[in-house]
PDB file of C-alpha atoms in Angstrom:
ATOM      1  CA  MET K   1       1.945 -59.668  35.540  1.00  0.00           C
ATOM      2  CA  LEU K   2       2.235 -58.030  32.380  1.00  0.00           C
ATOM      3  CA  PHE K   3       0.099 -54.699  33.523  1.00  0.00           C
ATOM      4  CA  HIS K   4       1.993 -54.868  36.966  1.00  0.00           C
ATOM      5  CA  ASN K   5       5.320 -54.896  34.645  1.00  0.00           C
ATOM      6  CA  GLU K   6       6.485 -57.954  36.850  1.00  0.00           C
ATOM      7  CA  ILE K   7       7.532 -59.268  33.531  1.00  0.00           C
ATOM      8  CA  VAL K   8       9.236 -56.873  30.875  1.00  0.00           C
ATOM      9  CA  ALA K   9      10.095 -56.677  27.275  1.00  0.00           C
ATOM     10  CA  GLY K  10      12.787 -59.278  25.992  1.00  0.00           C
ATOM     11  CA  GLN K  11      12.220 -61.703  29.443  1.00  0.00           C
ATOM     12  CA  LYS K  12      11.347 -65.076  29.301  1.00  0.00           C
ATOM     13  CA  ILE K  13       7.855 -66.068  30.514  1.00  0.00           C
ATOM     14  CA  PRO K  14       7.972 -68.760  33.444  1.00  0.00           C
ATOM     15  CA  PHE K  15       4.639 -69.999  32.387  1.00  0.00           C
ATOM     16  CA  LYS K  16       5.002 -73.343  34.888  1.00  0.00           C
ATOM     17  CA  ASP K  17       5.844 -70.798  38.097  1.00  0.00           C
ATOM     18  CA  LEU K  18       2.804 -68.706  36.825  1.00  0.00           C
ATOM     19  CA  ALA K  19       0.619 -71.811  36.943  1.00  0.00           C
ATOM     20  CA  LEU K  20       1.917 -72.739  40.648  1.00  0.00           C
ATOM     21  CA  GLU K  21       1.462 -68.934  41.852  1.00  0.00           C
ATOM     22  CA  MET K  22      -2.133 -69.153  40.133  1.00  0.00           C
ATOM     23  CA  ASN K  23      -2.699 -72.586  41.388  1.00  0.00           C
ATOM     24  CA  MET K  24      -3.811 -73.918  37.963  1.00  0.00           C
ATOM     25  CA  SER K  25      -2.551 -76.529  35.358  1.00  0.00           C
ATOM     26  CA  VAL K  26      -0.212 -75.037  32.745  1.00  0.00           C
ATOM     27  CA  THR K  27      -2.773 -75.788  29.873  1.00  0.00           C
ATOM     28  CA  PRO K  28      -4.986 -72.607  30.700  1.00  0.00           C
ATOM     29  CA  VAL K  29      -1.613 -70.453  30.880  1.00  0.00           C
ATOM     30  CA  ILE K  30      -0.428 -71.678  27.824  1.00  0.00           C
ATOM     31  CA  GLN K  31      -3.771 -70.972  25.955  1.00  0.00           C
ATOM     32  CA  ALA K  32      -3.616 -67.304  27.399  1.00  0.00           C
ATOM     33  CA  LEU K  33       0.037 -66.956  25.962  1.00  0.00           C
ATOM     34  CA  LYS K  34      -1.367 -68.166  22.801  1.00  0.00           C
ATOM     35  CA  PHE K  35      -3.987 -65.356  22.978  1.00  0.00           C
ATOM     36  CA  LEU K  36      -1.315 -62.990  23.632  1.00  0.00           C
ATOM     37  CA  GLU K  37       1.263 -64.423  20.992  1.00  0.00           C
ATOM     38  CA  PHE K  38      -1.820 -63.378  18.594  1.00  0.00           C
ATOM     39  CA  GLN K  39      -2.226 -59.976  19.835  1.00  0.00           C
ATOM     40  CA  GLY K  40       1.641 -59.356  19.036  1.00  0.00           C
ATOM     41  CA  LEU K  41       2.364 -59.068  23.073  1.00  0.00           C
ATOM     42  CA  VAL K  42       4.490 -62.365  23.051  1.00  0.00           C
ATOM     43  CA  ARG K  43       6.359 -64.622  20.893  1.00  0.00           C
ATOM     44  CA  ARG K  44       7.141 -68.235  21.178  1.00  0.00           C
ATOM     45  CA  GLU K  45      10.552 -69.709  20.237  1.00  0.00           C
ATOM     46  CA  PRO K  46      10.680 -73.845  19.693  1.00  0.00           C
ATOM     47  CA  ASN K  47      12.075 -75.485  22.391  1.00  0.00           C
ATOM     48  CA  LYS K  48      13.038 -72.289  24.247  1.00  0.00           C
ATOM     49  CA  GLY K  49       9.442 -71.092  25.233  1.00  0.00           C
ATOM     50  CA  TYR K  50       7.408 -67.646  25.559  1.00  0.00           C
ATOM     51  CA  PHE K  51       9.061 -64.357  25.374  1.00  0.00           C
ATOM     52  CA  ILE K  52       7.833 -60.649  25.975  1.00  0.00           C
ATOM     53  CA  GLU K  53       8.313 -58.981  22.539  1.00  0.00           C
ATOM     54  CA  PRO K  54      10.809 -56.213  22.677  1.00  0.00           C
ATOM     55  CA  LEU K  55      10.064 -52.405  22.143  1.00  0.00           C
ATOM     56  CA  THR K  56      10.438 -50.800  18.691  1.00  0.00           C
ATOM     57  CA  LEU K  57       9.930 -47.078  17.764  1.00  0.00           C
ATOM     58  CA  GLU K  58       8.462 -48.112  14.488  1.00  0.00           C
ATOM     59  CA  GLU K  59       5.509 -50.154  16.334  1.00  0.00           C
ATOM     60  CA  VAL K  60       4.944 -47.155  18.770  1.00  0.00           C
ATOM     61  CA  ASN K  61       4.434 -44.822  16.075  1.00  0.00           C
ATOM     62  CA  GLU K  62       2.119 -47.610  13.791  1.00  0.00           C
ATOM     63  CA  ILE K  63       0.232 -48.142  17.082  1.00  0.00           C
ATOM     64  CA  TYR K  64      -0.518 -44.419  17.840  1.00  0.00           C
ATOM     65  CA  HIS K  65      -1.297 -43.502  14.418  1.00  0.00           C
ATOM     66  CA  PHE K  66      -3.890 -46.464  14.172  1.00  0.00           C
ATOM     67  CA  ARG K  67      -5.248 -45.132  17.356  1.00  0.00           C
ATOM     68  CA  GLU K  68      -5.834 -41.967  16.273  1.00  0.00           C
ATOM     69  CA  LEU K  69      -7.466 -42.840  12.918  1.00  0.00           C
ATOM     70  CA  LEU K  70     -10.090 -44.855  15.028  1.00  0.00           C
ATOM     71  CA  GLU K  71     -10.682 -42.409  17.685  1.00  0.00           C
ATOM     72  CA  VAL K  72     -10.762 -39.341  15.355  1.00  0.00           C
ATOM     73  CA  SER K  73     -13.002 -41.324  12.795  1.00  0.00           C
ATOM     74  CA  LEU K  74     -15.891 -42.082  15.668  1.00  0.00           C
ATOM     75  CA  ILE K  75     -16.185 -38.520  16.934  1.00  0.00           C
ATOM     76  CA  ALA K  76     -18.740 -37.458  14.360  1.00  0.00           C
ATOM     77  CA  GLN K  77     -20.859 -40.606  15.224  1.00  0.00           C
ATOM     78  CA  THR K  78     -20.614 -39.987  18.984  1.00  0.00           C
ATOM     79  CA  ILE K  79     -21.559 -36.575  18.877  1.00  0.00           C
ATOM     80  CA  LYS K  80     -24.515 -37.240  16.436  1.00  0.00           C
ATOM     81  CA  LYS K  81     -25.954 -39.814  18.945  1.00  0.00           C
ATOM     82  CA  LEU K  82     -25.195 -37.773  21.910  1.00  0.00           C
ATOM     83  CA  ASP K  83     -27.618 -37.260  24.585  1.00  0.00           C
ATOM     84  CA  ASP K  84     -27.920 -36.526  28.435  1.00  0.00           C
ATOM     85  CA  SER K  85     -26.994 -39.597  29.744  1.00  0.00           C
ATOM     86  CA  GLY K  86     -24.061 -39.746  27.216  1.00  0.00           C
ATOM     87  CA  ILE K  87     -23.033 -36.591  28.520  1.00  0.00           C
ATOM     88  CA  ALA K  88     -23.181 -37.650  32.060  1.00  0.00           C
ATOM     89  CA  LYS K  89     -20.926 -40.792  31.412  1.00  0.00           C
ATOM     90  CA  LEU K  90     -18.274 -38.598  29.681  1.00  0.00           C
ATOM     91  CA  GLN K  91     -18.396 -36.184  32.440  1.00  0.00           C
ATOM     92  CA  LEU K  92     -18.017 -39.109  34.733  1.00  0.00           C
ATOM     93  CA  CYS K  93     -15.000 -40.477  33.010  1.00  0.00           C
ATOM     94  CA  HIS K  94     -13.368 -37.434  33.051  1.00  0.00           C
ATOM     95  CA  ASP K  95     -14.155 -36.583  36.890  1.00  0.00           C
ATOM     96  CA  ASN K  96     -12.747 -39.804  37.725  1.00  0.00           C
ATOM     97  CA  TYR K  97      -9.545 -38.969  35.686  1.00  0.00           C
ATOM     98  CA  SER K  98      -9.355 -35.944  37.303  1.00  0.00           C
ATOM     99  CA  GLU K  99      -9.686 -37.475  40.970  1.00  0.00           C
ATOM    100  CA  SER K 100      -6.919 -40.006  40.033  1.00  0.00           C
ATOM    101  CA  LEU K 101      -4.350 -37.273  39.591  1.00  0.00           C
ATOM    102  CA  ALA K 102      -4.480 -36.764  43.248  1.00  0.00           C
ATOM    103  CA  GLY K 103      -3.280 -40.277  44.085  1.00  0.00           C
ATOM    104  CA  VAL K 104      -0.042 -41.986  43.796  1.00  0.00           C
ATOM    105  CA  PHE K 105      -1.502 -45.167  41.987  1.00  0.00           C
ATOM    106  CA  ILE K 106      -0.156 -45.180  38.347  1.00  0.00           C
ATOM    107  CA  ASN K 107      -2.279 -48.025  37.315  1.00  0.00           C
ATOM    108  CA  LYS K 108      -5.356 -45.967  38.162  1.00  0.00           C
ATOM    109  CA  LYS K 109      -4.452 -42.927  36.447  1.00  0.00           C
ATOM    110  CA  LEU K 110      -3.799 -45.064  33.286  1.00  0.00           C
ATOM    111  CA  ILE K 111      -7.250 -46.985  33.601  1.00  0.00           C
ATOM    112  CA  THR K 112      -9.158 -43.969  33.886  1.00  0.00           C
ATOM    113  CA  ASP K 113      -7.314 -41.973  30.872  1.00  0.00           C
ATOM    114  CA  MET K 114      -8.209 -45.086  28.782  1.00  0.00           C
ATOM    115  CA  GLU K 115     -11.801 -45.194  29.957  1.00  0.00           C
ATOM    116  CA  PHE K 116     -12.324 -41.927  29.045  1.00  0.00           C
ATOM    117  CA  HIS K 117     -11.167 -42.111  25.448  1.00  0.00           C
ATOM    118  CA  LEU K 118     -12.983 -45.633  24.990  1.00  0.00           C
ATOM    119  CA  MET K 119     -16.277 -43.774  26.615  1.00  0.00           C
ATOM    120  CA  ILE K 120     -16.033 -41.453  23.540  1.00  0.00           C
ATOM    121  CA  ALA K 121     -15.785 -44.451  21.264  1.00  0.00           C
ATOM    122  CA  ARG K 122     -18.505 -46.435  22.737  1.00  0.00           C
ATOM    123  CA  LEU K 123     -21.098 -43.783  22.793  1.00  0.00           C
ATOM    124  CA  SER K 124     -20.483 -43.956  18.780  1.00  0.00           C
ATOM    125  CA  GLY K 125     -22.333 -47.362  18.696  1.00  0.00           C
ATOM    126  CA  GLU K 126     -19.894 -48.747  16.367  1.00  0.00           C
ATOM    127  CA  LYS K 127     -18.990 -51.880  17.855  1.00  0.00           C
ATOM    128  CA  ILE K 128     -16.174 -53.181  15.474  1.00  0.00           C
ATOM    129  CA  ARG K 129     -14.267 -49.920  15.584  1.00  0.00           C
ATOM    130  CA  TYR K 130     -14.610 -49.767  19.244  1.00  0.00           C
ATOM    131  CA  LYS K 131     -13.335 -53.113  19.878  1.00  0.00           C
ATOM    132  CA  SER K 132     -10.531 -52.515  17.721  1.00  0.00           C
ATOM    133  CA  LEU K 133      -9.659 -49.382  19.930  1.00  0.00           C
ATOM    134  CA  LYS K 134      -9.913 -51.341  23.101  1.00  0.00           C
ATOM    135  CA  ASN K 135      -7.362 -54.080  21.680  1.00  0.00           C
ATOM    136  CA  THR K 136      -4.956 -50.872  20.589  1.00  0.00           C
ATOM    137  CA  PHE K 137      -5.180 -49.562  24.283  1.00  0.00           C
ATOM    138  CA  ASP K 138      -4.694 -53.300  25.919  1.00  0.00           C
ATOM    139  CA  LEU K 139      -1.618 -53.306  23.597  1.00  0.00           C
ATOM    140  CA  LEU K 140      -0.331 -49.652  24.995  1.00  0.00           C
ATOM    141  CA  HIS K 141      -0.992 -50.793  28.441  1.00  0.00           C
ATOM    142  CA  LEU K 142       0.523 -54.283  28.755  1.00  0.00           C
ATOM    143  CA  LYS K 143       3.620 -53.803  26.610  1.00  0.00           C
ATOM    144  CA  TYR K 144       4.650 -50.132  26.872  1.00  0.00           C
ATOM    145  CA  LYS K 145       3.496 -49.015  30.565  1.00  0.00           C
ATOM    146  CA  THR K 146       6.261 -48.732  32.675  1.00  0.00           C
ATOM    147  CA  SER K 147       8.931 -48.604  29.758  1.00  0.00           C
ATOM    148  CA  LEU K 148       7.263 -45.766  28.079  1.00  0.00           C
ATOM    149  CA  GLN K 149       5.052 -43.665  30.822  1.00  0.00           C
ATOM    150  CA  TYR K 150       3.254 -42.915  27.239  1.00  0.00           C
ATOM    151  CA  VAL K 151       0.635 -40.460  28.837  1.00  0.00           C
ATOM    152  CA  THR K 152       1.785 -36.729  28.561  1.00  0.00           C
ATOM    153  CA  SER K 153       2.068 -34.685  31.698  1.00  0.00           C
ATOM    154  CA  GLU K 154      -0.891 -35.018  33.940  1.00  0.00           C
ATOM    155  CA  LYS K 155      -2.104 -31.645  34.331  1.00  0.00           C
ATOM    156  CA  SER K 156      -1.675 -31.271  30.435  1.00  0.00           C
ATOM    157  CA  ASN K 157      -3.456 -34.576  29.738  1.00  0.00           C
ATOM    158  CA  ASP K 158      -6.762 -32.964  32.062  1.00  0.00           C
ATOM    159  CA  LYS K 159      -7.022 -29.771  30.224  1.00  0.00           C
ATOM    160  CA  ASP K 160      -6.758 -31.541  27.069  1.00  0.00           C
ATOM    161  CA  HIS K 161      -9.716 -34.052  28.101  1.00  0.00           C
ATOM    162  CA  GLN K 162     -11.378 -31.089  29.475  1.00  0.00           C
ATOM    163  CA  HIS K 163     -11.325 -28.988  26.041  1.00  0.00           C
ATOM    164  CA  ILE K 164     -12.321 -32.585  24.058  1.00  0.00           C
ATOM    165  CA  LEU K 165     -15.397 -32.926  26.267  1.00  0.00           C
ATOM    166  CA  GLU K 166     -16.489 -29.441  25.858  1.00  0.00           C
ATOM    167  CA  ALA K 167     -16.152 -29.713  21.938  1.00  0.00           C
ATOM    168  CA  ILE K 168     -18.209 -32.841  22.304  1.00  0.00           C
ATOM    169  CA  ILE K 169     -20.740 -31.433  24.445  1.00  0.00           C
ATOM    170  CA  ALA K 170     -20.910 -28.226  22.160  1.00  0.00           C
ATOM    171  CA  ARG K 171     -21.464 -30.604  19.189  1.00  0.00           C
ATOM    172  CA  ASP K 172     -18.346 -29.011  17.558  1.00  0.00           C
ATOM    173  CA  THR K 173     -17.173 -31.875  15.291  1.00  0.00           C
ATOM    174  CA  GLU K 174     -14.252 -30.454  13.521  1.00  0.00           C
ATOM    175  CA  THR K 175     -12.739 -28.994  16.797  1.00  0.00           C
ATOM    176  CA  ALA K 176     -13.452 -32.237  18.682  1.00  0.00           C
ATOM    177  CA  LYS K 177     -11.525 -33.952  16.004  1.00  0.00           C
ATOM    178  CA  LYS K 178      -8.537 -31.281  15.915  1.00  0.00           C
ATOM    179  CA  LEU K 179      -8.052 -31.491  19.661  1.00  0.00           C
ATOM    180  CA  LEU K 180      -8.230 -35.137  19.977  1.00  0.00           C
ATOM    181  CA  SER K 181      -5.945 -35.930  17.252  1.00  0.00           C
ATOM    182  CA  GLN K 182      -3.311 -33.161  18.634  1.00  0.00           C
ATOM    183  CA  HIS K 183      -3.854 -35.068  22.229  1.00  0.00           C
ATOM    184  CA  ILE K 184      -2.751 -38.268  20.650  1.00  0.00           C
ATOM    185  CA  ASN K 185      -0.125 -37.084  18.672  1.00  0.00           C
ATOM    186  CA  ASN K 186       1.431 -35.221  21.685  1.00  0.00           C
ATOM    187  CA  SER K 187       1.108 -38.570  23.436  1.00  0.00           C
ATOM    188  CA  ARG K 188       3.114 -40.510  20.877  1.00  0.00           C
ATOM    189  CA  LYS K 189       5.509 -38.035  20.668  1.00  0.00           C
ATOM    190  CA  HIS K 190       6.197 -38.210  24.373  1.00  0.00           C
ATOM    191  CA  ALA K 191       6.375 -41.918  24.028  1.00  0.00           C
ATOM    192  CA  CYS K 192       8.427 -42.209  21.417  1.00  0.00           C
ATOM    193  CA  LEU K 193      10.840 -39.775  23.207  1.00  0.00           C
ATOM    194  CA  ASN K 194      10.970 -42.035  26.305  1.00  0.00           C
ATOM    195  CA  LEU K 195      11.803 -45.054  24.381  1.00  0.00           C
ATOM    196  CA  THR K 196      14.540 -43.513  22.498  1.00  0.00           C
ATOM    197  CA  ARG K 197      15.959 -42.249  25.786  1.00  0.00           C
ATOM    198  CA  MET K 198      15.639 -45.888  27.365  1.00  0.00           C
ATOM    199  CA  MET K 199      16.983 -47.689  24.315  1.00  0.00           C
ATOM    200  CA  GLU K 200      19.939 -44.949  24.730  1.00  0.00           C
ATOM    201  CA  GLU K 201      20.473 -45.699  28.608  1.00  0.00           C
ATOM    202  CA  LYS K 202      20.302 -49.505  27.920  1.00  0.00           C
ATOM    203  CA  ALA K 203      23.063 -49.297  24.980  1.00  0.00           C
ATOM    204  CA  SER K 204      25.268 -47.268  27.316  1.00  0.00           C
ATOM    205  CA  MET K 205      25.104 -50.122  29.602  1.00  0.00           C
ATOM    206  CA  PHE K 206      27.483 -51.976  27.345  1.00  0.00           C
ATOM    207  CA  TYR K 207      30.205 -49.648  26.619  1.00  0.00           C
TER     208      TYR K 207
END
């Protein structure tokens, strides 16, 4: 429900209805909500229930800065361990993203974009940082997907991916780091701009 934005930021989560919809008891639903609370996606208010945490510019900036630190720090190891199999996996992820742009399904575009970045990290062999990055993407997708549309313009994103891939294949570590950092920063600026506009539009509704 979160991924498909059936529940949005600030909304109370109808966990009993959710349990009925999925034909299960409320216990596993509550356990899932506790896990999401640990991840910072939801908050629990005593005697009231669970709510989706609101969006903030500060959190968006922090998440993107953390994502940049993680991704850029893994590039050197990825290039060091890169072989023909790794190159083929990266190329496949890039091709999948490019193909998704011809469609109308936003979720597919977001997932294939994420898979390209996660594959770069995965090939580094650094399991802890890879898992941290995956959790960061989960947070971005679950909490900010529709409200922010944080991915930059599709054509720009596709070209960025292509240039990053070329630098990695060429084993040009510094260029790959620079391109990846610029790419993530552009996404961060785009996300913050969209969130600011969304907040302004919401505020104007009360005047």
